[in-house]
mmCIF file with all atom_site columns, C-alpha atoms in Angstrom:
data_model
loop_
_atom_site.group_PDB
_atom_site.id
_atom_site.type_symbol
_atom_site.label_atom_id
_atom_site.label_alt_id
_atom_site.label_comp_id
_atom_site.label_asym_id
_atom_site.label_entity_id
_atom_site.label_seq_id
_atom_site.pdbx_PDB_ins_code
_atom_site.Cartn_x
_atom_site.Cartn_y
_atom_site.Cartn_z
_atom_site.occupancy
_atom_site.B_iso_or_equiv
_atom_site.pdbx_formal_charge
_atom_site.auth_seq_id
_atom_site.auth_comp_id
_atom_site.auth_asym_id
_atom_site.auth_atom_id
_atom_site.pdbx_PDB_model_num
ATOM 1   C CA . MET A 1 1   ? 104.781 100.768 30.628 1.00 0.00 ? 1   MET A CA 1
ATOM 2   C CA . SER A 1 2   ? 102.717 97.886  29.289 1.00 0.00 ? 2   SER A CA 1
ATOM 3   C CA . THR A 1 3   ? 102.452 97.092  25.626 1.00 0.00 ? 3   THR A CA 1
ATOM 4   C CA . TRP A 1 4   ? 99.298  96.516  23.606 1.00 0.00 ? 4   TRP A CA 1
ATOM 5   C CA . ALA A 1 5   ? 99.940  92.790  23.720 1.00 0.00 ? 5   ALA A CA 1
ATOM 6   C CA . ASP A 1 6   ? 100.054 92.931  27.528 1.00 0.00 ? 6   ASP A CA 1
ATOM 7   C CA . ARG A 1 7   ? 96.743  94.754  27.619 1.00 0.00 ? 7   ARG A CA 1
ATOM 8   C CA . THR A 1 8   ? 95.103  92.241  25.301 1.00 0.00 ? 8   THR A CA 1
ATOM 9   C CA . GLU A 1 9   ? 96.266  89.427  27.571 1.00 0.00 ? 9   GLU A CA 1
ATOM 10  C CA . VAL A 1 10  ? 94.615  91.131  30.499 1.00 0.00 ? 10  VAL A CA 1
ATOM 11  C CA . LEU A 1 11  ? 91.322  91.325  28.612 1.00 0.00 ? 11  LEU A CA 1
ATOM 12  C CA . LYS A 1 12  ? 91.301  87.620  27.787 1.00 0.00 ? 12  LYS A CA 1
ATOM 13  C CA . PRO A 1 13  ? 88.831  85.523  29.821 1.00 0.00 ? 13  PRO A CA 1
ATOM 14  C CA . ARG A 1 14  ? 90.286  83.147  32.362 1.00 0.00 ? 14  ARG A CA 1
ATOM 15  C CA . ASP A 1 15  ? 90.382  79.568  31.095 1.00 0.00 ? 15  ASP A CA 1
ATOM 16  C CA . ASP A 1 16  ? 89.657  78.155  34.546 1.00 0.00 ? 16  ASP A CA 1
ATOM 17  C CA . ARG A 1 17  ? 86.269  79.920  34.777 1.00 0.00 ? 17  ARG A CA 1
ATOM 18  C CA . PRO A 1 18  ? 83.219  77.902  33.678 1.00 0.00 ? 18  PRO A CA 1
ATOM 19  C CA . SER A 1 19  ? 81.241  79.195  30.739 1.00 0.00 ? 19  SER A CA 1
ATOM 20  C CA . TYR A 1 20  ? 77.709  80.481  31.141 1.00 0.00 ? 20  TYR A CA 1
ATOM 21  C CA . ARG A 1 21  ? 76.345  77.264  29.640 1.00 0.00 ? 21  ARG A CA 1
ATOM 22  C CA . GLU A 1 22  ? 78.332  75.174  32.120 1.00 0.00 ? 22  GLU A CA 1
ATOM 23  C CA . ARG A 1 23  ? 77.013  77.288  34.971 1.00 0.00 ? 23  ARG A CA 1
ATOM 24  C CA . ASP A 1 24  ? 73.419  76.834  33.803 1.00 0.00 ? 24  ASP A CA 1
ATOM 25  C CA . ASP A 1 25  ? 73.927  73.083  33.432 1.00 0.00 ? 25  ASP A CA 1
ATOM 26  C CA . ARG A 1 26  ? 75.321  72.838  36.926 1.00 0.00 ? 26  ARG A CA 1
ATOM 27  C CA . ASP A 1 27  ? 72.482  74.935  38.283 1.00 0.00 ? 27  ASP A CA 1
ATOM 28  C CA . ARG A 1 28  ? 69.988  72.510  36.774 1.00 0.00 ? 28  ARG A CA 1
ATOM 29  C CA . ARG A 1 29  ? 71.890  69.533  38.200 1.00 0.00 ? 29  ARG A CA 1
ATOM 30  C CA . GLY A 1 30  ? 71.894  71.156  41.599 1.00 0.00 ? 30  GLY A CA 1
ATOM 31  C CA . ASP A 1 31  ? 75.698  71.147  42.118 1.00 0.00 ? 31  ASP A CA 1
ATOM 32  C CA . ASP A 1 32  ? 76.936  72.501  45.381 1.00 0.00 ? 32  ASP A CA 1
ATOM 33  C CA . PHE A 1 33  ? 77.702  76.213  45.511 1.00 0.00 ? 33  PHE A CA 1
ATOM 34  C CA . LEU A 1 34  ? 81.332  75.699  46.575 1.00 0.00 ? 34  LEU A CA 1
ATOM 35  C CA . ASP A 1 35  ? 81.993  72.950  44.000 1.00 0.00 ? 35  ASP A CA 1
ATOM 36  C CA . ARG A 1 36  ? 81.240  75.344  41.166 1.00 0.00 ? 36  ARG A CA 1
ATOM 37  C CA . ARG A 1 37  ? 84.126  77.540  42.192 1.00 0.00 ? 37  ARG A CA 1
ATOM 38  C CA . ARG A 1 38  ? 87.481  76.644  40.703 1.00 0.00 ? 38  ARG A CA 1
ATOM 39  C CA . GLY A 1 39  ? 91.108  77.360  41.355 1.00 0.00 ? 39  GLY A CA 1
ATOM 40  C CA . PRO A 1 40  ? 92.402  79.177  44.436 1.00 0.00 ? 40  PRO A CA 1
ATOM 41  C CA . ASP A 1 41  ? 88.916  80.361  45.437 1.00 0.00 ? 41  ASP A CA 1
ATOM 42  C CA . ARG A 1 42  ? 87.792  76.802  46.057 1.00 0.00 ? 42  ARG A CA 1
ATOM 43  C CA . ASP A 1 43  ? 91.028  75.906  47.872 1.00 0.00 ? 43  ASP A CA 1
ATOM 44  C CA . ARG A 1 44  ? 90.657  78.940  50.101 1.00 0.00 ? 44  ARG A CA 1
ATOM 45  C CA . ASP A 1 45  ? 87.112  77.935  51.007 1.00 0.00 ? 45  ASP A CA 1
ATOM 46  C CA . ARG A 1 46  ? 88.361  74.570  52.269 1.00 0.00 ? 46  ARG A CA 1
ATOM 47  C CA . ASP A 1 47  ? 90.209  76.329  55.085 1.00 0.00 ? 47  ASP A CA 1
ATOM 48  C CA . ARG A 1 48  ? 87.125  78.240  56.209 1.00 0.00 ? 48  ARG A CA 1
ATOM 49  C CA . ASP A 1 49  ? 84.932  77.395  59.117 1.00 0.00 ? 49  ASP A CA 1
ATOM 50  C CA . PRO A 1 50  ? 82.520  74.546  58.152 1.00 0.00 ? 50  PRO A CA 1
ATOM 51  C CA . ARG A 1 51  ? 79.677  76.705  59.364 1.00 0.00 ? 51  ARG A CA 1
ATOM 52  C CA . ASP A 1 52  ? 80.497  79.247  56.637 1.00 0.00 ? 52  ASP A CA 1
ATOM 53  C CA . ARG A 1 53  ? 80.232  76.522  53.999 1.00 0.00 ? 53  ARG A CA 1
ATOM 54  C CA . ASP A 1 54  ? 76.837  75.555  55.380 1.00 0.00 ? 54  ASP A CA 1
ATOM 55  C CA . ILE A 1 55  ? 75.689  79.155  55.094 1.00 0.00 ? 55  ILE A CA 1
ATOM 56  C CA . HIS A 1 56  ? 76.784  79.340  51.455 1.00 0.00 ? 56  HIS A CA 1
ATOM 57  C CA . ARG A 1 57  ? 75.182  75.971  50.719 1.00 0.00 ? 57  ARG A CA 1
ATOM 58  C CA . ASP A 1 58  ? 71.861  77.011  52.247 1.00 0.00 ? 58  ASP A CA 1
ATOM 59  C CA . ARG A 1 59  ? 71.890  80.316  50.420 1.00 0.00 ? 59  ARG A CA 1
ATOM 60  C CA . ASP A 1 60  ? 72.561  78.624  47.101 1.00 0.00 ? 60  ASP A CA 1
ATOM 61  C CA . ARG A 1 61  ? 69.767  76.103  47.702 1.00 0.00 ? 61  ARG A CA 1
ATOM 62  C CA . ASP A 1 62  ? 67.345  78.952  48.395 1.00 0.00 ? 62  ASP A CA 1
ATOM 63  C CA . LEU A 1 63  ? 68.346  80.602  45.128 1.00 0.00 ? 63  LEU A CA 1
ATOM 64  C CA . ARG A 1 64  ? 67.752  77.386  43.188 1.00 0.00 ? 64  ARG A CA 1
ATOM 65  C CA . ASP A 1 65  ? 64.368  76.898  44.863 1.00 0.00 ? 65  ASP A CA 1
ATOM 66  C CA . GLY A 1 66  ? 63.387  80.431  43.908 1.00 0.00 ? 66  GLY A CA 1
ATOM 67  C CA . ARG A 1 67  ? 64.272  79.809  40.264 1.00 0.00 ? 67  ARG A CA 1
ATOM 68  C CA . ASP A 1 68  ? 62.279  76.569  40.311 1.00 0.00 ? 68  ASP A CA 1
ATOM 69  C CA . ARG A 1 69  ? 59.244  78.392  41.654 1.00 0.00 ? 69  ARG A CA 1
ATOM 70  C CA . ASP A 1 70  ? 59.514  80.933  38.846 1.00 0.00 ? 70  ASP A CA 1
ATOM 71  C CA . ARG A 1 71  ? 59.407  78.120  36.260 1.00 0.00 ? 71  ARG A CA 1
ATOM 72  C CA . ARG A 1 72  ? 56.241  76.542  37.681 1.00 0.00 ? 72  ARG A CA 1
ATOM 73  C CA . PRO A 1 73  ? 52.960  77.255  35.841 1.00 0.00 ? 73  PRO A CA 1
ATOM 74  C CA . PRO A 1 74  ? 50.577  79.642  37.630 1.00 0.00 ? 74  PRO A CA 1
ATOM 75  C CA . PRO A 1 75  ? 47.772  78.033  39.646 1.00 0.00 ? 75  PRO A CA 1
ATOM 76  C CA . PRO A 1 76  ? 44.396  77.747  37.909 1.00 0.00 ? 76  PRO A CA 1
ATOM 77  C CA . LEU A 1 77  ? 41.913  80.518  38.499 1.00 0.00 ? 77  LEU A CA 1
ATOM 78  C CA . PHE A 1 78  ? 39.255  77.951  39.361 1.00 0.00 ? 78  PHE A CA 1
ATOM 79  C CA . ASN A 1 79  ? 39.778  74.432  40.648 1.00 0.00 ? 79  ASN A CA 1
ATOM 80  C CA . HIS A 1 80  ? 37.193  72.296  38.884 1.00 0.00 ? 80  HIS A CA 1
ATOM 81  C CA . LYS A 1 81  ? 38.194  69.227  40.937 1.00 0.00 ? 81  LYS A CA 1
ATOM 82  C CA . ALA A 1 82  ? 37.446  70.887  44.251 1.00 0.00 ? 82  ALA A CA 1
ATOM 83  C CA . ASN A 1 83  ? 34.209  69.943  45.956 1.00 0.00 ? 83  ASN A CA 1
ATOM 84  C CA . PRO A 1 84  ? 31.725  72.847  46.071 1.00 0.00 ? 84  PRO A CA 1
ATOM 85  C CA . ILE A 1 85  ? 30.680  74.102  49.496 1.00 0.00 ? 85  ILE A CA 1
ATOM 86  C CA . ALA A 1 86  ? 27.266  72.780  50.386 1.00 0.00 ? 86  ALA A CA 1
ATOM 87  C CA . LEU A 1 87  ? 24.692  75.358  51.384 1.00 0.00 ? 87  LEU A CA 1
ATOM 88  C CA . SER A 1 88  ? 23.884  73.234  54.423 1.00 0.00 ? 88  SER A CA 1
ATOM 89  C CA . SER A 1 89  ? 27.347  74.043  55.806 1.00 0.00 ? 89  SER A CA 1
ATOM 90  C CA . ILE A 1 90  ? 26.703  77.815  55.637 1.00 0.00 ? 90  ILE A CA 1
ATOM 91  C CA . LYS A 1 91  ? 24.647  79.735  58.131 1.00 0.00 ? 91  LYS A CA 1
ATOM 92  C CA . GLN A 1 92  ? 21.273  80.383  56.522 1.00 0.00 ? 92  GLN A CA 1
ATOM 93  C CA . HIS A 1 93  ? 19.339  83.651  56.710 1.00 0.00 ? 93  HIS A CA 1
ATOM 94  C CA . ARG A 1 94  ? 15.664  82.814  56.336 1.00 0.00 ? 94  ARG A CA 1
ATOM 95  C CA . LEU A 1 95  ? 13.376  85.129  54.408 1.00 0.00 ? 95  LEU A CA 1
ATOM 96  C CA . LYS A 1 96  ? 9.949   86.145  55.650 1.00 0.00 ? 96  LYS A CA 1
ATOM 97  C CA . HIS A 1 97  ? 8.299   84.296  52.743 1.00 0.00 ? 97  HIS A CA 1
ATOM 98  C CA . ALA A 1 98  ? 9.397   81.594  50.329 1.00 0.00 ? 98  ALA A CA 1
ATOM 99  C CA . TRP A 1 99  ? 9.687   82.639  46.679 1.00 0.00 ? 99  TRP A CA 1
ATOM 100 C CA . THR A 1 100 ? 9.661   80.824  43.339 1.00 0.00 ? 100 THR A CA 1
ATOM 101 C CA . LEU A 1 101 ? 11.422  81.953  40.178 1.00 0.00 ? 101 LEU A CA 1
ATOM 102 C CA . TRP A 1 102 ? 9.506   81.135  36.988 1.00 0.00 ? 102 TRP A CA 1
ATOM 103 C CA . TYR A 1 103 ? 10.275  81.679  33.322 1.00 0.00 ? 103 TYR A CA 1
ATOM 104 C CA . THR A 1 104 ? 8.333   81.710  30.079 1.00 0.00 ? 104 THR A CA 1
ATOM 105 C CA . LYS A 1 105 ? 9.862   80.508  26.839 1.00 0.00 ? 105 LYS A CA 1
ATOM 106 C CA . PRO A 1 106 ? 8.462   81.176  23.345 1.00 0.00 ? 106 PRO A CA 1
ATOM 107 C CA . SER A 1 107 ? 7.029   78.303  21.361 1.00 0.00 ? 107 SER A CA 1
ATOM 108 C CA . GLU A 1 108 ? 9.531   76.281  19.369 1.00 0.00 ? 108 GLU A CA 1
ATOM 109 C CA . GLY A 1 109 ? 9.971   77.505  15.816 1.00 0.00 ? 109 GLY A CA 1
ATOM 110 C CA . THR A 1 110 ? 8.259   80.844  16.470 1.00 0.00 ? 110 THR A CA 1
ATOM 111 C CA . LEU A 1 111 ? 8.367   83.713  18.921 1.00 0.00 ? 111 LEU A CA 1
ATOM 112 C CA . ALA A 1 112 ? 4.587   83.980  19.054 1.00 0.00 ? 112 ALA A CA 1
ATOM 113 C CA . ARG A 1 113 ? 2.867   82.597  22.123 1.00 0.00 ? 113 ARG A CA 1
ATOM 114 C CA . ASP A 1 114 ? -0.520  81.942  20.608 1.00 0.00 ? 114 ASP A CA 1
ATOM 115 C CA . MET A 1 115 ? 0.405   78.416  19.445 1.00 0.00 ? 115 MET A CA 1
ATOM 116 C CA . ARG A 1 116 ? 0.206   77.038  22.971 1.00 0.00 ? 116 ARG A CA 1
ATOM 117 C CA . SER A 1 117 ? -1.572  78.044  26.096 1.00 0.00 ? 117 SER A CA 1
ATOM 118 C CA . TYR A 1 118 ? 0.312   80.665  28.084 1.00 0.00 ? 118 TYR A CA 1
ATOM 119 C CA . SER A 1 119 ? -0.068  78.620  31.261 1.00 0.00 ? 119 SER A CA 1
ATOM 120 C CA . GLU A 1 120 ? 1.815   75.748  29.605 1.00 0.00 ? 120 GLU A CA 1
ATOM 121 C CA . GLN A 1 121 ? 4.752   78.016  28.829 1.00 0.00 ? 121 GLN A CA 1
ATOM 122 C CA . VAL A 1 122 ? 5.256   79.158  32.416 1.00 0.00 ? 122 VAL A CA 1
ATOM 123 C CA . LYS A 1 123 ? 7.830   76.872  34.044 1.00 0.00 ? 123 LYS A CA 1
ATOM 124 C CA . PRO A 1 124 ? 9.161   76.995  37.631 1.00 0.00 ? 124 PRO A CA 1
ATOM 125 C CA . LEU A 1 125 ? 12.936  77.076  38.066 1.00 0.00 ? 125 LEU A CA 1
ATOM 126 C CA . MET A 1 126 ? 13.415  76.891  41.827 1.00 0.00 ? 126 MET A CA 1
ATOM 127 C CA . THR A 1 127 ? 11.839  77.772  45.148 1.00 0.00 ? 127 THR A CA 1
ATOM 128 C CA . PHE A 1 128 ? 14.092  79.342  47.785 1.00 0.00 ? 128 PHE A CA 1
ATOM 129 C CA . ARG A 1 129 ? 13.531  80.267  51.417 1.00 0.00 ? 129 ARG A CA 1
ATOM 130 C CA . THR A 1 130 ? 16.853  81.828  52.435 1.00 0.00 ? 130 THR A CA 1
ATOM 131 C CA . VAL A 1 131 ? 19.136  84.603  51.204 1.00 0.00 ? 131 VAL A CA 1
ATOM 132 C CA . GLU A 1 132 ? 21.871  82.088  50.431 1.00 0.00 ? 132 GLU A CA 1
ATOM 133 C CA . GLU A 1 133 ? 19.552  79.939  48.311 1.00 0.00 ? 133 GLU A CA 1
ATOM 134 C CA . PHE A 1 134 ? 18.502  83.003  46.336 1.00 0.00 ? 134 PHE A CA 1
ATOM 135 C CA . TRP A 1 135 ? 22.065  83.993  45.441 1.00 0.00 ? 135 TRP A CA 1
ATOM 136 C CA . ALA A 1 136 ? 22.950  80.383  44.624 1.00 0.00 ? 136 ALA A CA 1
ATOM 137 C CA . LEU A 1 137 ? 20.060  80.330  42.150 1.00 0.00 ? 137 LEU A CA 1
ATOM 138 C CA . TYR A 1 138 ? 20.704  83.787  40.721 1.00 0.00 ? 138 TYR A CA 1
ATOM 139 C CA . SER A 1 139 ? 24.381  83.038  40.065 1.00 0.00 ? 139 SER A CA 1
ATOM 140 C CA . HIS A 1 140 ? 23.425  80.200  37.697 1.00 0.00 ? 140 HIS A CA 1
ATOM 141 C CA . VAL A 1 141 ? 20.609  81.717  35.644 1.00 0.00 ? 141 VAL A CA 1
ATOM 142 C CA . ILE A 1 142 ? 21.030  83.653  32.407 1.00 0.00 ? 142 ILE A CA 1
ATOM 143 C CA . ARG A 1 143 ? 20.910  87.411  32.832 1.00 0.00 ? 143 ARG A CA 1
ATOM 144 C CA . PRO A 1 144 ? 17.935  89.242  31.291 1.00 0.00 ? 144 PRO A CA 1
ATOM 145 C CA . ASN A 1 145 ? 20.021  91.073  28.693 1.00 0.00 ? 145 ASN A CA 1
ATOM 146 C CA . LYS A 1 146 ? 21.122  87.689  27.299 1.00 0.00 ? 146 LYS A CA 1
ATOM 147 C CA . MET A 1 147 ? 17.597  86.320  26.880 1.00 0.00 ? 147 MET A CA 1
ATOM 148 C CA . GLN A 1 148 ? 15.839  86.200  23.548 1.00 0.00 ? 148 GLN A CA 1
ATOM 149 C CA . PRO A 1 149 ? 12.794  88.413  22.974 1.00 0.00 ? 149 PRO A CA 1
ATOM 150 C CA . SER A 1 150 ? 9.477   87.280  24.456 1.00 0.00 ? 150 SER A CA 1
ATOM 151 C CA . THR A 1 151 ? 11.242  85.410  27.261 1.00 0.00 ? 151 THR A CA 1
ATOM 152 C CA . ASP A 1 152 ? 10.326  86.489  30.793 1.00 0.00 ? 152 ASP A CA 1
ATOM 153 C CA . TYR A 1 153 ? 11.377  85.879  34.386 1.00 0.00 ? 153 TYR A CA 1
ATOM 154 C CA . HIS A 1 154 ? 8.699   85.877  37.104 1.00 0.00 ? 154 HIS A CA 1
ATOM 155 C CA . LEU A 1 155 ? 9.566   86.057  40.800 1.00 0.00 ? 155 LEU A CA 1
ATOM 156 C CA . PHE A 1 156 ? 6.440   85.269  42.846 1.00 0.00 ? 156 PHE A CA 1
ATOM 157 C CA . ARG A 1 157 ? 5.634   84.222  46.361 1.00 0.00 ? 157 ARG A CA 1
ATOM 158 C CA . ASP A 1 158 ? 5.599   80.468  46.750 1.00 0.00 ? 158 ASP A CA 1
ATOM 159 C CA . GLY A 1 159 ? 2.104   79.145  46.110 1.00 0.00 ? 159 GLY A CA 1
ATOM 160 C CA . ILE A 1 160 ? 1.149   81.930  43.679 1.00 0.00 ? 160 ILE A CA 1
ATOM 161 C CA . ARG A 1 161 ? 1.441   81.215  39.974 1.00 0.00 ? 161 ARG A CA 1
ATOM 162 C CA . PRO A 1 162 ? 2.309   84.125  37.645 1.00 0.00 ? 162 PRO A CA 1
ATOM 163 C CA . LEU A 1 163 ? -1.120  83.955  36.017 1.00 0.00 ? 163 LEU A CA 1
ATOM 164 C CA . TRP A 1 164 ? -4.075  86.288  36.237 1.00 0.00 ? 164 TRP A CA 1
ATOM 165 C CA . GLU A 1 165 ? -6.239  83.224  36.819 1.00 0.00 ? 165 GLU A CA 1
ATOM 166 C CA . ASP A 1 166 ? -4.595  82.606  40.187 1.00 0.00 ? 166 ASP A CA 1
ATOM 167 C CA . ARG A 1 167 ? -6.969  83.642  42.964 1.00 0.00 ? 167 ARG A CA 1
ATOM 168 C CA . GLU A 1 168 ? -4.300  85.873  44.562 1.00 0.00 ? 168 GLU A CA 1
ATOM 169 C CA . ASN A 1 169 ? -3.981  87.853  41.325 1.00 0.00 ? 169 ASN A CA 1
ATOM 170 C CA . LYS A 1 170 ? -7.593  88.069  40.177 1.00 0.00 ? 170 LYS A CA 1
ATOM 171 C CA . LYS A 1 171 ? -8.374  91.382  41.872 1.00 0.00 ? 171 LYS A CA 1
ATOM 172 C CA . GLY A 1 172 ? -4.903  92.827  41.509 1.00 0.00 ? 172 GLY A CA 1
ATOM 173 C CA . GLY A 1 173 ? -3.143  95.032  38.999 1.00 0.00 ? 173 GLY A CA 1
ATOM 174 C CA . LYS A 1 174 ? 0.344   95.770  37.786 1.00 0.00 ? 174 LYS A CA 1
ATOM 175 C CA . VAL A 1 175 ? 2.779   98.647  37.536 1.00 0.00 ? 175 VAL A CA 1
ATOM 176 C CA . PHE A 1 176 ? 5.354   98.513  34.756 1.00 0.00 ? 176 PHE A CA 1
ATOM 177 C CA . PHE A 1 177 ? 8.193   100.656 33.452 1.00 0.00 ? 177 PHE A CA 1
ATOM 178 C CA . ARG A 1 178 ? 10.744  100.393 30.681 1.00 0.00 ? 178 ARG A CA 1
ATOM 179 C CA . THR A 1 179 ? 14.504  100.595 31.003 1.00 0.00 ? 179 THR A CA 1
ATOM 180 C CA . PRO A 1 180 ? 17.339  100.515 28.449 1.00 0.00 ? 180 PRO A CA 1
ATOM 181 C CA . LYS A 1 181 ? 18.701  97.036  27.895 1.00 0.00 ? 181 LYS A CA 1
ATOM 182 C CA . ILE A 1 182 ? 22.130  97.983  29.226 1.00 0.00 ? 182 ILE A CA 1
ATOM 183 C CA . HIS A 1 183 ? 20.536  98.702  32.621 1.00 0.00 ? 183 HIS A CA 1
ATOM 184 C CA . THR A 1 184 ? 18.214  95.695  32.695 1.00 0.00 ? 184 THR A CA 1
ATOM 185 C CA . ASN A 1 185 ? 20.450  93.364  34.710 1.00 0.00 ? 185 ASN A CA 1
ATOM 186 C CA . ARG A 1 186 ? 21.138  95.791  37.544 1.00 0.00 ? 186 ARG A CA 1
ATOM 187 C CA . THR A 1 187 ? 17.528  97.012  37.651 1.00 0.00 ? 187 THR A CA 1
ATOM 188 C CA . TRP A 1 188 ? 16.173  93.453  37.806 1.00 0.00 ? 188 TRP A CA 1
ATOM 189 C CA . GLU A 1 189 ? 18.670  92.447  40.490 1.00 0.00 ? 189 GLU A CA 1
ATOM 190 C CA . ASN A 1 190 ? 17.801  95.439  42.674 1.00 0.00 ? 190 ASN A CA 1
ATOM 191 C CA . LEU A 1 191 ? 14.090  94.824  42.175 1.00 0.00 ? 191 LEU A CA 1
ATOM 192 C CA . MET A 1 192 ? 14.360  91.171  43.218 1.00 0.00 ? 192 MET A CA 1
ATOM 193 C CA . VAL A 1 193 ? 16.421  91.978  46.312 1.00 0.00 ? 193 VAL A CA 1
ATOM 194 C CA . ALA A 1 194 ? 13.950  94.669  47.368 1.00 0.00 ? 194 ALA A CA 1
ATOM 195 C CA . THR A 1 195 ? 11.014  92.310  46.799 1.00 0.00 ? 195 THR A CA 1
ATOM 196 C CA . ILE A 1 196 ? 12.271  89.306  48.768 1.00 0.00 ? 196 ILE A CA 1
ATOM 197 C CA . GLY A 1 197 ? 13.555  91.650  51.464 1.00 0.00 ? 197 GLY A CA 1
ATOM 198 C CA . GLU A 1 198 ? 10.047  93.128  51.881 1.00 0.00 ? 198 GLU A CA 1
ATOM 199 C CA . GLN A 1 199 ? 11.344  96.614  51.058 1.00 0.00 ? 199 GLN A CA 1
ATOM 200 C CA . LEU A 1 200 ? 8.586   97.546  48.594 1.00 0.00 ? 200 LEU A CA 1
ATOM 201 C CA . GLU A 1 201 ? 5.404   99.032  50.043 1.00 0.00 ? 201 GLU A CA 1
ATOM 202 C CA . PRO A 1 202 ? 2.856   97.701  50.659 1.00 0.00 ? 202 PRO A CA 1
ATOM 203 C CA . ALA A 1 203 ? 4.965   94.535  50.973 1.00 0.00 ? 203 ALA A CA 1
ATOM 204 C CA . GLU A 1 204 ? 2.124   92.204  51.983 1.00 0.00 ? 204 GLU A CA 1
ATOM 205 C CA . GLU A 1 205 ? 0.115   93.080  48.873 1.00 0.00 ? 205 GLU A CA 1
ATOM 206 C CA . ILE A 1 206 ? 2.894   92.447  46.352 1.00 0.00 ? 206 ILE A CA 1
ATOM 207 C CA . CYS A 1 207 ? 2.607   88.992  44.792 1.00 0.00 ? 207 CYS A CA 1
ATOM 208 C CA . GLY A 1 208 ? 5.640   89.173  42.515 1.00 0.00 ? 208 GLY A CA 1
ATOM 209 C CA . VAL A 1 209 ? 7.723   91.002  39.942 1.00 0.00 ? 209 VAL A CA 1
ATOM 210 C CA . VAL A 1 210 ? 8.396   90.279  36.269 1.00 0.00 ? 210 VAL A CA 1
ATOM 211 C CA . VAL A 1 211 ? 11.108  91.189  33.756 1.00 0.00 ? 211 VAL A CA 1
ATOM 212 C CA . GLY A 1 212 ? 10.570  90.711  30.034 1.00 0.00 ? 212 GLY A CA 1
ATOM 213 C CA . ILE A 1 213 ? 12.626  91.350  26.915 1.00 0.00 ? 213 ILE A CA 1
ATOM 214 C CA . LYS A 1 214 ? 10.671  92.982  24.098 1.00 0.00 ? 214 LYS A CA 1
ATOM 215 C CA . PHE A 1 215 ? 11.487  93.517  20.438 1.00 0.00 ? 215 PHE A CA 1
ATOM 216 C CA . GLY A 1 216 ? 13.406  96.687  19.691 1.00 0.00 ? 216 GLY A CA 1
ATOM 217 C CA . VAL A 1 217 ? 14.064  97.529  23.359 1.00 0.00 ? 217 VAL A CA 1
#
C-alpha cells in the first residue's frame, strides 16, 4: 500500500523532460525530431533501423513546414503589380455595329444646363466594336445610381451624336420610362446589352438609349 508521499512523487513532472517553452524554442530552431527526445527514449532510437529515423525526421520536417505556412500572411485579394491582360490577347466577338458611350455633366457651380450650350456638355467616353471592349469600358465607369442629378449616359451608334440636331435623329422620337433608383443599375445594364446585341425591335431604327438621374427619383 503506497503512502500519500509516494503518490505525490508519482505526480511530479519528470526533470529530464523539456518544458513547453524549450520545446517551442527548439521547434523554431528546427532541431531534429530525435534530438528533442531525452533519456532512454533517445538511446533506444539509436538502435533502430536508420530508415526509421529518416521517417521520423521527414515527418517532423513536414509538421514544421505546416506550422510555418500557418504563420504566413494570406495572399492579397488583388495583385496590383501584375500586368493586366491585354484585350488583344483575348478572342474578340465583334458586334454588328460600333457604339459610343457619351455623358453629359452639369455646368460647374450649378446643376442647371442653361449656362452653356447642351451640345458642349455632351462628351464621348469611348467607342467600342466588340463585346469584350464593351465590358472593359463598363467595368470602369461610375454606375448610374452613383451619379449626381442631371448627369446622363448616352449609348449611341458610332457616328450619331446624342442630339436632336443630328440628321439621324431629326425625324425620330423617343420612348421613356421611370424606374426606382435601386433598380437603375440593373435596368441600364440590361438595356445596353439588348441594344448592342440588336435584341430590341426594330433594331435598325434604334439610334441609342439614354439613362438620366433626376431630382427626387
